[in-house]
Tab-separated table of C-alpha atoms and ligand atoms in Angstrom:
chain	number	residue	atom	x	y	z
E	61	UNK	CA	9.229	23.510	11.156
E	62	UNK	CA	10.823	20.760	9.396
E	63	UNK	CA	9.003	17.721	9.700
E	64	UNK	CA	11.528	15.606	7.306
E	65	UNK	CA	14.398	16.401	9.594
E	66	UNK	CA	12.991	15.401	12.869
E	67	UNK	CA	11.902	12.066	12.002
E	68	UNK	CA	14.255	9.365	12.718
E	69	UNK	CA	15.239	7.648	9.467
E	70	UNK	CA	17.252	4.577	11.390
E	71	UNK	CA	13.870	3.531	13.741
E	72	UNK	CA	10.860	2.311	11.704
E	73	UNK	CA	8.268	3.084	14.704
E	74	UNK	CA	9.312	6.375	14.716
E	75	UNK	CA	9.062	6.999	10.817
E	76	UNK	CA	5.410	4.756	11.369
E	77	UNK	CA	4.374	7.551	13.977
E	78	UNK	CA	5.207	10.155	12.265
E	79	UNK	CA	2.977	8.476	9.114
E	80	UNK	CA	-0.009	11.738	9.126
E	81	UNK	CA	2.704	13.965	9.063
E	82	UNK	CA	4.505	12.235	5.956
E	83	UNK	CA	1.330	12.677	4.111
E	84	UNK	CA	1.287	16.403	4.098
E	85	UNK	CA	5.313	16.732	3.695
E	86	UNK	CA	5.896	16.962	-0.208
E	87	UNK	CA	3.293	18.308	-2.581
E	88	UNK	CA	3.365	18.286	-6.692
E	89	UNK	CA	5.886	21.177	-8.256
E	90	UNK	CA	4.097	23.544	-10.636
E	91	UNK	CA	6.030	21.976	-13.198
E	92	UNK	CA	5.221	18.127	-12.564
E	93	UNK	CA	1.408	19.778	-12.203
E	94	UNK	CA	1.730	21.363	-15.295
E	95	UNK	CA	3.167	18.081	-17.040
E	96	UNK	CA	0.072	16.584	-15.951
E	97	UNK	CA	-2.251	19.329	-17.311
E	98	UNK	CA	-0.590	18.794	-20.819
E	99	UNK	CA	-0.825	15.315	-20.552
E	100	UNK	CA	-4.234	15.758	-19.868
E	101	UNK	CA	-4.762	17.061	-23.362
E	102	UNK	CA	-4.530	14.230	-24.894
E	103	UNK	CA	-7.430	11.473	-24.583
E	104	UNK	CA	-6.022	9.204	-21.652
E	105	UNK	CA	-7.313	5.222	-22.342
E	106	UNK	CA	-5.951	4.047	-19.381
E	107	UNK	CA	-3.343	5.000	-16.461
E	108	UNK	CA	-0.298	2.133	-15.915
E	109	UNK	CA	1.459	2.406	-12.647
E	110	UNK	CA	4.249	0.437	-12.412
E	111	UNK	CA	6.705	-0.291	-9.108
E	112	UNK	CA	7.711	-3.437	-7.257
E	113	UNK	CA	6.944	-3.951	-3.091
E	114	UNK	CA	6.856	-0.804	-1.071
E	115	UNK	CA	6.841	1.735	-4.410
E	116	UNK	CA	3.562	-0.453	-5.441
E	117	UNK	CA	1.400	-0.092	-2.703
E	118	UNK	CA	0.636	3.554	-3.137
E	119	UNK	CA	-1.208	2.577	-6.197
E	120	UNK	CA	-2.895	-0.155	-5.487
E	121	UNK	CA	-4.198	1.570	-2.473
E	122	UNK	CA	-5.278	4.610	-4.664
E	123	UNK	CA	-6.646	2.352	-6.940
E	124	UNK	CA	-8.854	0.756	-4.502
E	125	UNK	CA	-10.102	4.452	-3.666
E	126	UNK	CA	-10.403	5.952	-6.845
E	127	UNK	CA	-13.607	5.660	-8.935
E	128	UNK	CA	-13.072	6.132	-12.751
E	129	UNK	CA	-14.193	4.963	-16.408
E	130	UNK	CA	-10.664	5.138	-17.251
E	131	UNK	CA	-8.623	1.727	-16.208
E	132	UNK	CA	-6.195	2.028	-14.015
E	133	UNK	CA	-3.667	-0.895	-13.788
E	134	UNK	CA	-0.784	-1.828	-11.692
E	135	UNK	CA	2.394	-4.013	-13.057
E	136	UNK	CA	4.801	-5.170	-10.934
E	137	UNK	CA	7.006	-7.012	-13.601
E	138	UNK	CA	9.714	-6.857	-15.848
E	139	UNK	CA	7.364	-5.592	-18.962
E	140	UNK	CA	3.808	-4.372	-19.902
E	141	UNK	CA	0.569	-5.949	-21.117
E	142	UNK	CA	0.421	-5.407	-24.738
E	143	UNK	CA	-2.949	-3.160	-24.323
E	144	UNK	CA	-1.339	-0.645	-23.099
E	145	UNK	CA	-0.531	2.079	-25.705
E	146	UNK	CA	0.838	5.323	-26.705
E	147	UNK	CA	-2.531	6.635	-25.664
E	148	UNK	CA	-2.051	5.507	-21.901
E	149	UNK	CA	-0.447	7.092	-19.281
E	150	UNK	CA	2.874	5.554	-17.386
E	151	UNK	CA	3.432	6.376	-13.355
E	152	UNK	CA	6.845	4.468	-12.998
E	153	UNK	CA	7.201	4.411	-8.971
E	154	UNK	CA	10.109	3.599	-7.834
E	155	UNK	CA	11.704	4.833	-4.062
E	156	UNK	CA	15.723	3.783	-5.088
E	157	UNK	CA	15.391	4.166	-8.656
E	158	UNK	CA	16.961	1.429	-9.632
E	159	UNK	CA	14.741	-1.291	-9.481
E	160	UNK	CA	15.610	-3.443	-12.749
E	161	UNK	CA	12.001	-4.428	-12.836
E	162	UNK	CA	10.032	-0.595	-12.765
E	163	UNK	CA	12.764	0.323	-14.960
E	164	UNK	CA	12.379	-2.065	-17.718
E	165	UNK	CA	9.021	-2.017	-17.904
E	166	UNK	CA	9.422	2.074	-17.870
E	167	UNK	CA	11.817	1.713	-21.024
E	168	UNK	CA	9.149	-0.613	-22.797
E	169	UNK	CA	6.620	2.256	-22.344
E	170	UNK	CA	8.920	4.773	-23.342
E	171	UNK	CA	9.467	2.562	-26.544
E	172	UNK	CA	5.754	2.436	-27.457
E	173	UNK	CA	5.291	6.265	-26.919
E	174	UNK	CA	3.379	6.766	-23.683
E	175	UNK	CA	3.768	9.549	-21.727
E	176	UNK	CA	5.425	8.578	-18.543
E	177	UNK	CA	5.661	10.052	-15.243
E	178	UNK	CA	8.373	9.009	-12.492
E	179	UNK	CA	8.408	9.242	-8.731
E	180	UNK	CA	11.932	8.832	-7.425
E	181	UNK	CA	14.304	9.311	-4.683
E	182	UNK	CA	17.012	8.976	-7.236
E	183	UNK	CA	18.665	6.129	-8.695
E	184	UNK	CA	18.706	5.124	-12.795
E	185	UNK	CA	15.181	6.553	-12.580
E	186	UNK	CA	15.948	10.167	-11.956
E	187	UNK	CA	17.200	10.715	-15.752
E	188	UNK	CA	14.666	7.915	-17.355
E	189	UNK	CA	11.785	10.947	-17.340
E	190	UNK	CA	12.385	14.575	-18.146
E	191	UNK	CA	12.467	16.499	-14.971
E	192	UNK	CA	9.412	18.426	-15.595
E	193	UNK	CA	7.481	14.756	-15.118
E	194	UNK	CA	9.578	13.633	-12.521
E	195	UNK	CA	8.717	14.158	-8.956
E	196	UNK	CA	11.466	13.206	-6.453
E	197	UNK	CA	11.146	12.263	-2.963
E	198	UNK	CA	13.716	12.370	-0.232
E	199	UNK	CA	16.007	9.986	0.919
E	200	UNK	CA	16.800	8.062	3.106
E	201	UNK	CA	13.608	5.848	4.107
E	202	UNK	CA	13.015	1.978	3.288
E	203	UNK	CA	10.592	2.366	0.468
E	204	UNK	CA	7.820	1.052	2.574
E	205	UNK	CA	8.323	3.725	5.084
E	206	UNK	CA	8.150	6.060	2.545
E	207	UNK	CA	4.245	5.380	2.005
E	208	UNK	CA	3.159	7.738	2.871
E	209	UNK	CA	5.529	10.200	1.118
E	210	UNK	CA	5.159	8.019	-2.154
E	211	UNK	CA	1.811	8.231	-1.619
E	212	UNK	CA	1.046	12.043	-1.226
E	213	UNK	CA	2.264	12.170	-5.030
E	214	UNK	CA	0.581	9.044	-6.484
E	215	UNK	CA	-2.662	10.325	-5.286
E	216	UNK	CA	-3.100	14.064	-6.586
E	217	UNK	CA	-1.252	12.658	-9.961
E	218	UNK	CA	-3.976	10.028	-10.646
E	219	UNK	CA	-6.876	12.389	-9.145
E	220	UNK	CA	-5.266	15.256	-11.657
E	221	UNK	CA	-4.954	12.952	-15.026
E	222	UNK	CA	-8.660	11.759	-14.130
E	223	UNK	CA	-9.538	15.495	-13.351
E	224	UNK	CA	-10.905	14.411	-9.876
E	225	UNK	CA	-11.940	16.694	-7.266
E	226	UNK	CA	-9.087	17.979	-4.913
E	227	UNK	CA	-8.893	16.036	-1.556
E	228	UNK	CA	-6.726	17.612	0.530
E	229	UNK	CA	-4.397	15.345	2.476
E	230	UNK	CA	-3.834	17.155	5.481
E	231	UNK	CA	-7.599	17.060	6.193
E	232	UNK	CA	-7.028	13.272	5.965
E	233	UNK	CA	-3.880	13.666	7.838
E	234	UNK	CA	-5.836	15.273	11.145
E	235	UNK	CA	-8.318	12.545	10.973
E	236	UNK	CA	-5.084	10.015	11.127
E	237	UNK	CA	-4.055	11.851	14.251
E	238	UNK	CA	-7.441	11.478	15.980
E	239	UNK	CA	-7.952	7.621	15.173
E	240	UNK	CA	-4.025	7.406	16.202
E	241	UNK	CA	-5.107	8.602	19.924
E	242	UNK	CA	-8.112	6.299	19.621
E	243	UNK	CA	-5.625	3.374	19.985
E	244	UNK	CA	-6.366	1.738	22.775
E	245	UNK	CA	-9.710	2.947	23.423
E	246	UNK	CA	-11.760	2.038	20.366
E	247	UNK	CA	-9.042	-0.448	18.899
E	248	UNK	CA	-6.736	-2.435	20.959
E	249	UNK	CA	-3.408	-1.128	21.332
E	250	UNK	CA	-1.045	-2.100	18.371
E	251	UNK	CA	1.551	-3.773	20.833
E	252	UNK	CA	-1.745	-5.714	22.478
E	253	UNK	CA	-2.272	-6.351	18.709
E	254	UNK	CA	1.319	-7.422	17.956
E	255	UNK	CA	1.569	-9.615	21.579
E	256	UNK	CA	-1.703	-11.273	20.496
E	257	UNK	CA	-0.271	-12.433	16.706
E	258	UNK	CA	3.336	-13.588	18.307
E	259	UNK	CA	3.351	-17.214	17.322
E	260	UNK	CA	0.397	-16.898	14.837
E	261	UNK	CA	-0.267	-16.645	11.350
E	262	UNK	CA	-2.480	-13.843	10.012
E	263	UNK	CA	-4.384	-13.824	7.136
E	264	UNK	CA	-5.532	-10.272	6.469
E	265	UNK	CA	-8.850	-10.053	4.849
E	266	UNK	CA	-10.150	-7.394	2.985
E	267	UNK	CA	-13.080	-6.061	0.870
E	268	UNK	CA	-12.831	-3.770	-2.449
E	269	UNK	CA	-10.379	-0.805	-0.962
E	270	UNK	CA	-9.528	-2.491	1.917
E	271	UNK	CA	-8.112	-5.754	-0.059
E	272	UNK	CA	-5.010	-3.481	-1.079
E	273	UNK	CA	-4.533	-2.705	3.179
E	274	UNK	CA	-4.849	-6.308	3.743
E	275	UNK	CA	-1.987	-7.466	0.803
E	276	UNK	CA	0.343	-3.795	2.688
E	277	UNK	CA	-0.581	-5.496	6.090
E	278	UNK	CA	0.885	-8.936	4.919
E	279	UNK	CA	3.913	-7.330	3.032
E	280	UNK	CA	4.358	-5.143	6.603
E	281	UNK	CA	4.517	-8.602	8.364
E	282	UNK	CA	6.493	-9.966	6.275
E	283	UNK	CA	9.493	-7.055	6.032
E	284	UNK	CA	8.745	-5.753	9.136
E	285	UNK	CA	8.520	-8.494	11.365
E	286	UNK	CA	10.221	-11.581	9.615
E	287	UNK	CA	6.810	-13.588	9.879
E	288	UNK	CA	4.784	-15.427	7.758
E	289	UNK	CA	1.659	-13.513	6.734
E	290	UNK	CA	-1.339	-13.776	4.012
E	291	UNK	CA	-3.852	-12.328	2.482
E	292	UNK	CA	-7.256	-12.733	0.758
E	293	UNK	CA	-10.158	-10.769	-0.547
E	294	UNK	CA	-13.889	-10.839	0.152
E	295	UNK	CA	-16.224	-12.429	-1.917
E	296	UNK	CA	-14.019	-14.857	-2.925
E	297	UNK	CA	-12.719	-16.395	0.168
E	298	UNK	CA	-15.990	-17.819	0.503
E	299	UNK	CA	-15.919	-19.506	-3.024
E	300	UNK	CA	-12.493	-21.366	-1.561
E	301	UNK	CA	-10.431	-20.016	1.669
E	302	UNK	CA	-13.464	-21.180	3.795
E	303	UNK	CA	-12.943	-24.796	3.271
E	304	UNK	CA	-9.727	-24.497	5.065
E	305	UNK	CA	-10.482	-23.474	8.185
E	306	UNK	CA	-10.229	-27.087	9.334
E	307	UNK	CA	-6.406	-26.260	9.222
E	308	UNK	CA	-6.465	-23.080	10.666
E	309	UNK	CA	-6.234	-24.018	13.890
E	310	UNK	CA	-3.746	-26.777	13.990
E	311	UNK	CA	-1.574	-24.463	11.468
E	312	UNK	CA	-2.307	-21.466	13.834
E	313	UNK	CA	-3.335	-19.473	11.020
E	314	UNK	CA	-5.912	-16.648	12.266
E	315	UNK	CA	-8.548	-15.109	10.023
E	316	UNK	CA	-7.671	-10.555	10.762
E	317	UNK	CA	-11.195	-9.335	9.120
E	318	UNK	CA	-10.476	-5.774	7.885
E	319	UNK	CA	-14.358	-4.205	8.354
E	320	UNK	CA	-15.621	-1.079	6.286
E	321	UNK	CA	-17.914	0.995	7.929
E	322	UNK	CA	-18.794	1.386	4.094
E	323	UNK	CA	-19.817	-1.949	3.439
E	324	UNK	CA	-22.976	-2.813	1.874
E	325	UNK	CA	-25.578	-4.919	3.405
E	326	UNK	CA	-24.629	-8.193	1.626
E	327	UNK	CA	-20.757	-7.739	2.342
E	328	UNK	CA	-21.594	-7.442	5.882
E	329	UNK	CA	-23.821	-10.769	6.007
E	330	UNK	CA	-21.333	-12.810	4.330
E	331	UNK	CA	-18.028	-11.552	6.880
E	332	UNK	CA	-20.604	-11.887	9.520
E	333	UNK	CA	-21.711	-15.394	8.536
E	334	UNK	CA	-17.781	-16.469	7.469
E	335	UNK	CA	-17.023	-15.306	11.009
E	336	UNK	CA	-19.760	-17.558	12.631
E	337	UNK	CA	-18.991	-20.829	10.666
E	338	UNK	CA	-15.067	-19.956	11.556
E	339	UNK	CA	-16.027	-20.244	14.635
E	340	UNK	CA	-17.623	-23.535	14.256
E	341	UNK	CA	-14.720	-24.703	13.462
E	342	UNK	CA	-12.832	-23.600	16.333
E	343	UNK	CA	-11.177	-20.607	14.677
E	344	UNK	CA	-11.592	-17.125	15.995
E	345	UNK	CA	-11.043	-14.802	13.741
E	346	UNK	CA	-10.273	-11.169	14.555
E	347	UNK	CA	-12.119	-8.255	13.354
E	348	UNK	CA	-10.699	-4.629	12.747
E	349	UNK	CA	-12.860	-1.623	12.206
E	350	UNK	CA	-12.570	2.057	12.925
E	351	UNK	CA	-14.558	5.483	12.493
E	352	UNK	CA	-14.184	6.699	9.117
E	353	UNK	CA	-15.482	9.421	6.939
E	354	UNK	CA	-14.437	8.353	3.562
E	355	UNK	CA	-12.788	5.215	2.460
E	356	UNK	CA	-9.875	6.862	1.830
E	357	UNK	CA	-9.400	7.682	4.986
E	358	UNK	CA	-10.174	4.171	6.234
E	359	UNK	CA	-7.598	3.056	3.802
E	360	UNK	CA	-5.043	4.725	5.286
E	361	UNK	CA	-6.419	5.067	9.025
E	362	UNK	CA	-6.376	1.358	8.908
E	363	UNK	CA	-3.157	1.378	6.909
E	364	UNK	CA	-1.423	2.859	9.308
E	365	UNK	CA	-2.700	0.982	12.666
E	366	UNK	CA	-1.470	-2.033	10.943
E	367	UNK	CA	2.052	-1.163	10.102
E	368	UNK	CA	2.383	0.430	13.492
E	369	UNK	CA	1.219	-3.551	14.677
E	370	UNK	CA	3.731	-4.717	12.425
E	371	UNK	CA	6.835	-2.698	14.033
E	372	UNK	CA	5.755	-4.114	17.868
E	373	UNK	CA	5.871	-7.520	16.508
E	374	UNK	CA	9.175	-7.206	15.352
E	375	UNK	CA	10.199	-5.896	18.374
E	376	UNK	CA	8.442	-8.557	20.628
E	377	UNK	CA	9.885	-10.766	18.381
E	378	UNK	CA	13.310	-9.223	18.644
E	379	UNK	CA	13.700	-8.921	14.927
E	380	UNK	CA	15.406	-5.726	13.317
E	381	UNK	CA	12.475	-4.127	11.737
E	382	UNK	CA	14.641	-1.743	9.164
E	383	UNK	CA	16.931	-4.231	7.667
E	384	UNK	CA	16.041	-6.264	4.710
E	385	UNK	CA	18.888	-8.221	4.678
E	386	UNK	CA	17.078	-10.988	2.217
E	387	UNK	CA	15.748	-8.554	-0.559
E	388	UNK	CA	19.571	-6.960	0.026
E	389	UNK	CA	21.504	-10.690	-0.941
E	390	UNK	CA	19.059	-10.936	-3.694
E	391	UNK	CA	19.107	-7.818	-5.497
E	392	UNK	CA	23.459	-8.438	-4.991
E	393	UNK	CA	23.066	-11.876	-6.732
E	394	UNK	CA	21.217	-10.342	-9.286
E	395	UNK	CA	23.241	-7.650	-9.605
E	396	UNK	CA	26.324	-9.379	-10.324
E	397	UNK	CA	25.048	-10.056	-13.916
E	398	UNK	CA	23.011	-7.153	-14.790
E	399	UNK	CA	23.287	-6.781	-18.173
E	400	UNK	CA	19.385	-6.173	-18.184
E	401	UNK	CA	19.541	-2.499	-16.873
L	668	F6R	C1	11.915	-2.248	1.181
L	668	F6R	C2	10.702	-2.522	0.403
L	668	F6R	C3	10.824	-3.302	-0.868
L	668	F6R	C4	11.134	-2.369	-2.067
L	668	F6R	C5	11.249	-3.158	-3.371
L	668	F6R	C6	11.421	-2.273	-4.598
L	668	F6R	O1	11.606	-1.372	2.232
L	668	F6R	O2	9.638	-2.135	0.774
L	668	F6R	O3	9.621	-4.007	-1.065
L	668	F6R	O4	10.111	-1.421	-2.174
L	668	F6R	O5	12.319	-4.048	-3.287
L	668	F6R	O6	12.420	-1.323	-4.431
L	668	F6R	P1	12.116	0.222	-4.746
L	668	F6R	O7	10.949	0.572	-3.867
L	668	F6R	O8	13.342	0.952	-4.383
L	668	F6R	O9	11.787	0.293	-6.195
């Protein structure tokens, strides 16, 4: 059966639906695996993923998931930090390929020496890399549709270079299909979830690998549904955020609490305890948790639940979830002097 060819390319709830099944669709070549294994040869310092908006997320999210001595960084600008060196290792992500930032920063790299990997649907990107360390996705998706796609390479590249065991992401993919039918049983129904944000503001919060779903969540507001949307991270909202909830609710901003069933005891006190002075204040905020083996898989059960709420807002909203039209007129302004790439 071909999965790629039934899913409907033009309508972003189906493409979110058919997210467990886009995350078993493409696997590594030999030859990009082999690339890898070479690479490997070599002592790695440090792994630098670079991409902009959707092609970024698949790393941060891996890098909230993967545990390693080596660093693994994510740019999302025009060039590199100065420590990386020959000695690191470059994943240039990019879903059009031509992304002026991803591939600037991808020729800077290739300047220094680094070996550097590329995952493409085409573009200026598909002859930056040789082939053999280029993996290239299909077309036709927005780049943040393509998550999960993008993300079934990111994943096994990193957990290859850092010589990690083998998770196998259709394992992960049945347990997305099981918490999917748990939607509106053990977690409201996205479109309960989307009717209940329609004139709010969310601010998705989110500890250690769930930080990374709660910036996607915002992004999937924001491109999805046209809204206004933040973020923040646990600890450190309570070292600043929570002096502001005197404006939440005059500002109708609402506090979404992303819970980990893998939280320690201390992490748990101090969303329980935000959540209670919140409340104080007048502020409810919302908490979302669900069943999870690993945190991987909460990364992307949760993931998923959450773009799926951001594609009923859009449509309660009557907004156009596919089109970009913004990002569009500014990448054409931009374009019309683009000496740079
Ligand atoms: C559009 C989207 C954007 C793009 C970004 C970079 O769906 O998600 O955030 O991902 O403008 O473009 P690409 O991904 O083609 O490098």
């Amino acid at each position: 059966m071909n999965l790629l060819g039934e899913i409907d390319r033009t309508d972003m709830q189906s493409m979110v639906d058919a997210f467990p099944e886009m995350l078993q669709i493409t696997t590594l070549t030999q030859e990009f695996r082999q690339s890898i294994q070479l690479a490997k040869k070599d002592n790695i310092e440090g792994i630098c993923l670079l991409g902009m908006g959707g092609s970024a997320i698949s790393g941060l999210l891996t890098k909230g998931v993967i545990h390693s001595d080596v660093p693994i960084i994510s740019v999302r600008n025009y060039s590199i930090p100065k420590f990386v060196k020959q000695s690191w290792i470059i994943i240039a992500v990019s879903y059009s390929g031509n992304t002026e930032e991803t591939l600037l920063s991808l020729r800077e790299a290739k300047k220094k020496g680094s070996t550097c990997f590329a995952i493409t649907s085409g573009g200026k990107m598909r002859t930056e890399v040789p082939s053999n360390r280029t993996h290239v996705l299909p077309k036709g998706f927005q780049p943040r549709a393509a998550l999960p796609l993008i993300f079934s390479a990111v994943f096994p590249t990193i957990e290859l270079l850092l010589g990690k065991e083998h998770i196998d992401l259709k394992l992960i993919a049945a347990q997305l299909k099981k918490t999917q039918k748990q939607w509106g049983t053990e977690i409201r129904k996205p479109e309960d979830f989307a009717q209940f944000l329609v004139g709010k503001i969310p601010i998705f919060t989110g500890w250690s690998h769930l930080f990374p779903v709660a910036y996607r969540a915002k992004c999937q507001i924001n491109e999805n549904a046209k809204a206004a949307a933040f973020y923040s991270e646990l600890p450190e909202v309570n070292h600043n955020e929570i002096e502001s909830v005197l404006t939440f609710t005059e500002k109708k901003l609402v506090p979404i609490f992303l819970r980990s069933v893998h939280e320690t005891r201390r992490i748990s006190q101090r969303f329980d305890i935000t959540h209670d002075i919140y409340k104080d204040y007048g502020c409810e905020p919302v908490s979302i948790k669900l069943r999870s083996q690993s945190k991987l898989e909460e990364t992307l059960a949760i993931t998923h639940y959450l773009d799926r709420v951001s594609v009923n807002l859009a449509n309660i909203i009557g907004v156009d979830p596919i089109n970009v039209d913004r990002i569009q007129i500014l990448k054409k302004r931009l374009a019309s002097d683009n000496e740079t790439i």
